[in-house]
Backbone as JSON, one array per atom type, in Angstrom:
{
  "sequence": "MQADAGSRGPISRGRKTAIFIFVAVVANSFGNLLLAEAMEHMPSLGHVALAHYVERLLGNPFLIPGVMLTSVYTLSQLSLFSWADLSFVVPCTASSYIVTTLLGEFILGEHVALARWMGVLLIFCGIVLVARTPTNTKGPEDIPR",
  "N": [[83.9, -18.3, -2.01], [85.74, -20.7, -0.62], [84.97, -23.79, 1.09], [86.26, -24.72, 4.35], [88.83, -27.28, 4.53], [88.64, -29.17, 6.53], [85.88, -29.06, 7.19], [82.55, -30.18, 6.48], [79.86, -30.04, 4.44], [76.16, -29.75, 4.7], [74.47, -32.9, 5.38], [73.35, -34.81, 2.77], [69.95, -35.33, 1.72], [69.41, -38.06, 0.9], [71.6, -39.48, 1.84], [71.02, -38.99, 4.76], [68.52, -40.12, 5.03], [69.17, -42.75, 4.34], [70.89, -43.33, 6.68], [69.19, -42.95, 8.86], [67.32, -45.0, 8.36], [68.96, -47.15, 8.43], [69.67, -47.02, 11.35], [67.15, -47.31, 12.43], [66.47, -49.95, 11.49], [68.61, -51.46, 12.91], [68.16, -50.79, 15.6], [65.45, -51.46, 16.02], [65.72, -54.45, 15.32], [67.62, -55.39, 17.23], [66.37, -54.52, 19.46], [64.05, -56.0, 19.59], [65.32, -58.56, 19.82], [66.4, -58.32, 22.47], [64.12, -57.97, 23.88], [62.72, -60.4, 23.34], [64.69, -62.13, 24.38], [64.23, -61.33, 27.05], [61.77, -61.99, 27.67], [61.87, -64.74, 27.51], [62.86, -65.6, 30.03], [60.88, -65.32, 31.73], [58.15, -66.32, 33.86], [54.99, -67.81, 32.91], [52.29, -65.48, 32.6], [49.86, -66.16, 33.65], [50.47, -67.96, 35.64], [51.56, -67.0, 38.01], [51.39, -64.43, 40.66], [50.39, -61.08, 39.85], [51.88, -59.01, 40.92], [54.25, -60.23, 41.44], [55.06, -61.06, 38.99], [55.45, -58.5, 37.76], [57.47, -57.67, 39.37], [59.63, -59.34, 38.68], [59.81, -58.84, 35.99], [60.75, -56.07, 35.88], [63.15, -56.53, 37.14], [64.58, -57.79, 35.12], [67.41, -58.09, 33.1], [67.42, -57.65, 30.49], [65.16, -56.32, 29.6], [65.06, -53.29, 29.89], [67.15, -52.36, 28.22], [66.04, -53.35, 25.79], [63.6, -52.11, 25.57], [64.61, -49.52, 25.48], [66.02, -49.46, 22.95], [63.91, -50.09, 21.25], [62.35, -47.78, 21.54], [64.45, -46.0, 20.3], [64.17, -46.96, 17.84], [61.38, -46.17, 17.08], [61.51, -43.32, 17.41], [63.32, -42.87, 15.22], [61.89, -43.82, 13.13], [59.8, -42.09, 13.11], [61.04, -39.59, 12.66], [61.92, -40.06, 9.99], [59.54, -40.18, 8.78], [58.99, -37.35, 8.6], [60.31, -36.41, 6.36], [60.08, -38.28, 4.38], [58.1, -40.23, 2.4], [55.35, -42.4, 3.7], [54.86, -44.68, 2.2], [57.51, -45.31, 1.53], [59.06, -45.38, 3.84], [58.14, -47.42, 5.53], [58.21, -49.9, 4.06], [60.93, -50.13, 3.61], [62.06, -49.98, 6.13], [61.35, -52.43, 6.87], [63.33, -54.18, 6.58], [64.29, -54.85, 8.95], [62.91, -57.12, 9.58], [64.15, -59.14, 8.2], [66.88, -58.96, 9.42], [66.05, -59.45, 12.08], [65.17, -62.14, 11.71], [67.49, -63.45, 11.02], [68.88, -63.21, 13.47], [67.31, -64.48, 15.13], [67.72, -66.94, 14.24], [70.57, -67.44, 14.33], [71.31, -66.31, 16.93], [69.36, -66.75, 18.87], [69.0, -69.45, 18.53], [66.81, -70.48, 17.16], [64.96, -72.53, 14.92], [64.53, -71.78, 11.77], [62.1, -72.3, 9.47], [62.01, -73.41, 6.03], [59.9, -72.23, 4.64], [59.46, -69.92, 6.08], [61.95, -68.57, 5.49], [61.61, -68.35, 2.73], [59.61, -66.39, 2.8], [61.05, -64.39, 4.12], [62.79, -63.87, 1.88], [61.08, -62.88, -0.03], [60.26, -60.41, 1.2], [62.95, -59.15, 1.22], [63.1, -58.88, -1.61], [61.08, -57.07, -2.13], [61.85, -54.89, -0.58], [64.09, -54.09, -2.17], [62.98, -53.27, -4.55], [61.44, -51.12, -3.58], [63.38, -49.36, -2.5], [64.56, -48.47, -4.67], [63.1, -46.28, -5.52], [62.04, -42.85, -5.48], [62.49, -41.1, -2.32], [60.48, -39.25, -1.45], [57.35, -38.39, -2.82], [56.01, -36.03, -3.05], [55.89, -32.58, -4.11], [57.81, -29.65, -3.33], [55.9, -27.59, -2.7], [53.75, -29.15, -1.74], [54.47, -29.88, 0.79], [53.84, -29.44, 4.21], [54.78, -26.4, 6.15]],
  "CA": [[84.77, -18.72, -0.89], [85.89, -22.26, -0.47], [84.75, -24.32, 2.35], [87.37, -25.19, 5.02], [89.09, -28.57, 4.21], [88.2, -29.88, 7.52], [84.47, -29.0, 7.52], [81.69, -30.71, 5.64], [78.47, -29.28, 4.26], [75.27, -30.63, 5.13], [74.25, -34.2, 4.95], [72.24, -35.03, 1.69], [68.8, -36.09, 2.05], [69.61, -39.4, 0.65], [72.42, -40.0, 2.94], [70.4, -38.8, 5.87], [67.63, -41.22, 4.84], [69.92, -44.18, 4.59], [71.5, -43.31, 8.16], [67.93, -43.08, 9.66], [66.75, -46.38, 8.03], [69.86, -48.13, 9.18], [69.5, -46.84, 12.88], [65.89, -47.78, 12.71], [66.51, -51.49, 11.49], [69.32, -52.07, 13.77], [67.51, -50.72, 16.82], [64.37, -52.44, 16.07], [66.03, -55.81, 15.41], [68.26, -55.77, 18.52], [65.52, -54.39, 20.59], [63.31, -57.27, 19.56], [66.15, -59.63, 20.29], [66.49, -58.35, 23.88], [62.79, -58.21, 24.49], [62.51, -61.91, 23.3], [65.5, -62.81, 25.6], [63.82, -61.03, 28.36], [60.45, -62.83, 27.99], [62.34, -66.16, 27.59], [63.28, -65.69, 31.25], [59.9, -64.95, 32.43], [57.11, -67.15, 33.89], [53.76, -67.44, 32.2], [51.46, -64.44, 33.42], [48.71, -66.89, 34.43], [50.98, -68.92, 36.79], [52.14, -66.23, 39.14], [50.8, -63.24, 40.96], [50.77, -59.97, 38.93], [52.92, -58.26, 41.52], [55.61, -61.08, 41.42], [55.43, -60.97, 37.65], [55.9, -57.16, 37.36], [58.85, -57.59, 40.01], [60.49, -60.2, 37.87], [60.01, -58.01, 34.72], [61.57, -55.17, 36.09], [64.55, -56.99, 37.56], [65.22, -58.4, 34.02], [68.35, -57.1, 32.83], [67.11, -57.46, 28.99], [63.96, -55.65, 29.35], [65.13, -51.84, 29.66], [67.79, -51.97, 26.92], [65.21, -53.64, 24.64], [62.63, -50.94, 25.55], [65.17, -48.28, 24.98], [66.24, -49.75, 21.56], [62.71, -49.98, 20.61], [62.16, -46.34, 21.51], [65.28, -45.42, 19.26], [63.45, -47.31, 16.44], [60.23, -45.4, 16.93], [61.91, -42.11, 17.1], [64.09, -42.98, 14.1], [60.9, -43.86, 12.1], [58.95, -40.85, 13.2], [61.87, -38.49, 12.03], [61.94, -40.43, 8.69], [58.14, -39.69, 8.41], [58.91, -36.05, 8.34], [60.65, -36.02, 5.21], [60.02, -39.27, 3.42], [56.65, -40.95, 2.16], [55.0, -43.49, 4.47], [55.03, -45.87, 1.42], [58.81, -45.58, 1.29], [59.73, -45.77, 4.98], [57.59, -48.64, 6.17], [58.77, -50.99, 3.46], [62.51, -50.02, 3.75], [62.42, -50.42, 7.59], [60.89, -53.84, 7.04], [64.72, -54.79, 6.47], [64.46, -55.39, 10.37], [62.47, -58.57, 9.54], [65.34, -59.9, 7.64], [67.81, -58.95, 10.39], [65.5, -60.21, 13.17], [65.08, -63.64, 11.4], [68.82, -64.01, 11.31], [69.29, -63.15, 14.79], [66.64, -65.49, 15.77], [68.23, -68.43, 13.81], [71.87, -67.61, 14.86], [71.71, -65.95, 18.2], [68.59, -67.54, 19.72], [68.98, -70.76, 18.27], [65.51, -70.84, 16.64], [65.02, -73.13, 13.69], [63.71, -71.07, 10.86], [61.75, -73.24, 8.38], [62.26, -73.07, 4.58], [58.66, -71.43, 4.25], [59.75, -68.56, 6.46], [63.12, -68.01, 4.79], [61.22, -67.92, 1.46], [58.92, -65.18, 3.15], [62.12, -63.24, 4.05], [63.38, -63.51, 0.67], [60.13, -61.98, -0.64], [60.45, -59.18, 1.88], [64.02, -58.58, 0.67], [62.81, -58.47, -3.0], [60.07, -55.85, -2.07], [62.72, -53.81, -0.1], [65.12, -53.8, -3.18], [62.26, -52.6, -5.39], [61.08, -49.77, -3.08], [64.54, -48.68, -2.19], [65.02, -47.81, -6.02], [62.13, -45.26, -5.95], [62.16, -41.65, -4.81], [61.85, -41.07, -0.95], [59.42, -38.34, -1.33], [56.66, -38.11, -4.05], [55.34, -34.79, -3.08], [56.61, -31.49, -4.43], [57.96, -28.84, -2.12], [54.74, -26.81, -2.5], [52.84, -29.99, -1.03], [55.06, -30.17, 2.21], [53.59, -28.24, 5.0], [55.91, -25.97, 6.72]],
  "C": [[84.65, -20.15, -0.69], [85.59, -22.58, 1.06], [86.15, -24.9, 3.1], [87.57, -26.69, 4.77], [88.61, -29.57, 5.27], [86.59, -29.96, 7.83], [83.75, -29.83, 6.21], [80.47, -29.97, 5.44], [77.43, -30.33, 4.89], [75.05, -31.98, 4.55], [73.19, -34.11, 3.79], [71.08, -35.73, 2.29], [68.89, -37.6, 1.73], [70.4, -40.05, 1.65], [71.61, -40.16, 4.41], [69.31, -39.94, 6.03], [68.08, -42.58, 5.15], [70.44, -44.37, 6.14], [70.29, -43.72, 8.97], [67.37, -44.53, 9.51], [67.72, -47.39, 8.73], [69.82, -48.14, 10.82], [68.22, -47.54, 13.26], [65.85, -49.41, 12.66], [67.41, -51.98, 12.58], [68.77, -51.8, 15.14], [66.23, -51.52, 17.02], [64.63, -53.92, 16.19], [66.65, -56.27, 16.72], [67.34, -55.49, 19.65], [64.54, -55.47, 20.67], [63.98, -58.49, 20.09], [66.17, -59.74, 21.74], [65.11, -58.55, 24.51], [62.47, -59.72, 24.39], [63.4, -62.58, 24.25], [64.87, -62.45, 26.92], [62.54, -61.97, 28.89], [60.82, -64.24, 28.07], [62.49, -66.49, 29.16], [62.02, -65.4, 32.17], [58.72, -66.02, 32.63], [55.89, -66.78, 33.1], [52.81, -66.45, 33.3], [50.45, -65.16, 34.19], [49.19, -67.59, 35.5], [51.45, -68.28, 37.89], [51.23, -65.03, 39.41], [51.12, -62.03, 40.19], [51.94, -59.25, 39.38], [54.38, -59.0, 41.41], [56.0, -61.05, 39.88], [56.12, -59.58, 37.15], [57.32, -57.09, 38.05], [59.98, -58.29, 39.27], [60.76, -59.44, 36.52], [60.86, -56.98, 34.74], [62.92, -55.36, 36.49], [65.25, -57.76, 36.42], [66.13, -57.66, 33.26], [68.28, -56.91, 31.1], [66.05, -56.65, 28.65], [64.22, -54.07, 29.13], [66.01, -51.66, 28.57], [67.06, -52.31, 25.85], [64.08, -52.68, 24.54], [63.4, -49.62, 24.96], [65.55, -48.29, 23.43], [64.96, -49.56, 20.78], [62.23, -48.65, 20.44], [63.09, -45.67, 20.47], [64.56, -45.74, 17.95], [62.3, -46.41, 16.07], [60.52, -44.01, 16.69], [62.65, -42.02, 15.7], [62.91, -42.85, 12.96], [60.09, -42.58, 12.03], [59.84, -39.68, 12.45], [61.72, -38.84, 10.53], [60.46, -39.79, 7.96], [58.0, -38.09, 8.04], [59.45, -35.57, 7.08], [60.59, -36.97, 4.04], [58.56, -39.92, 3.42], [56.72, -42.19, 3.19], [55.19, -44.96, 3.6], [56.42, -46.18, 0.94], [59.39, -46.09, 2.63], [59.35, -47.09, 5.43], [58.23, -49.85, 5.38], [60.28, -51.11, 3.63], [62.86, -50.36, 5.28], [62.03, -51.82, 7.84], [62.19, -54.72, 6.88], [64.83, -55.36, 7.98], [63.78, -56.83, 10.46], [63.42, -59.49, 9.11], [66.48, -60.03, 8.82], [67.4, -59.9, 11.66], [65.47, -61.77, 12.97], [66.32, -64.12, 11.55], [69.31, -64.12, 12.62], [68.49, -64.03, 15.51], [67.23, -66.84, 15.44], [69.6, -68.53, 14.48], [72.31, -67.22, 16.33], [70.78, -66.62, 19.25], [68.41, -68.81, 19.57], [67.6, -71.22, 17.72], [65.79, -71.65, 15.32], [64.04, -72.48, 12.74], [63.43, -72.04, 9.6], [61.85, -72.57, 7.01], [61.13, -71.99, 4.14], [58.92, -70.0, 4.76], [61.04, -67.81, 5.73], [62.58, -67.49, 3.44], [60.28, -66.51, 1.75], [59.89, -64.06, 3.34], [62.61, -62.86, 2.86], [62.4, -62.66, -0.2], [60.06, -60.62, -0.02], [61.69, -58.49, 1.26], [63.8, -58.01, -0.8], [61.97, -57.14, -3.04], [60.91, -54.64, -1.67], [63.5, -53.19, -1.21], [64.16, -52.93, -4.11], [61.89, -51.24, -4.91], [62.16, -49.04, -2.85], [65.0, -47.92, -3.6], [64.07, -46.62, -6.4], [62.56, -44.07, -5.09], [61.63, -41.62, -3.23], [60.69, -40.32, -0.66], [58.75, -38.23, -2.57], [55.93, -36.61, -4.27], [56.39, -33.67, -3.43], [56.89, -30.57, -3.34], [57.03, -27.99, -1.71], [53.69, -27.74, -1.62], [53.24, -30.21, 0.46], [54.64, -29.06, 3.02], [54.84, -27.77, 5.86], [55.67, -25.58, 8.15]]
}
């Protein structure tokens, strides 16, 4: 029996992994951007009373969205761990370091030194190498049900 032309089958594991890595990287990078922006508008903790600091923190418009995006990142990464190896997930989600560095340079106006860009290039090379390997090295019999 043929599938309906408008329906699609289940998403392949490779595509699902790519989607979740993309979501994790984007959520982590933009979550960090928002949290950095939130803290840019905060006084030093040692210079104000704790209650005033907490009041300013909770009133900061960048904090809650940053925390929410960071939560999306965490949930995406946890989901990835349920079907992909730790040694695959963590290096691939390190793509967020590259995106975050770009956001720091071009959105926050930070000057990223050449040595940092070289580090980002090394991270990129490692990601490319890891991405070319299987997501899971365990056989089906090794995965708990």
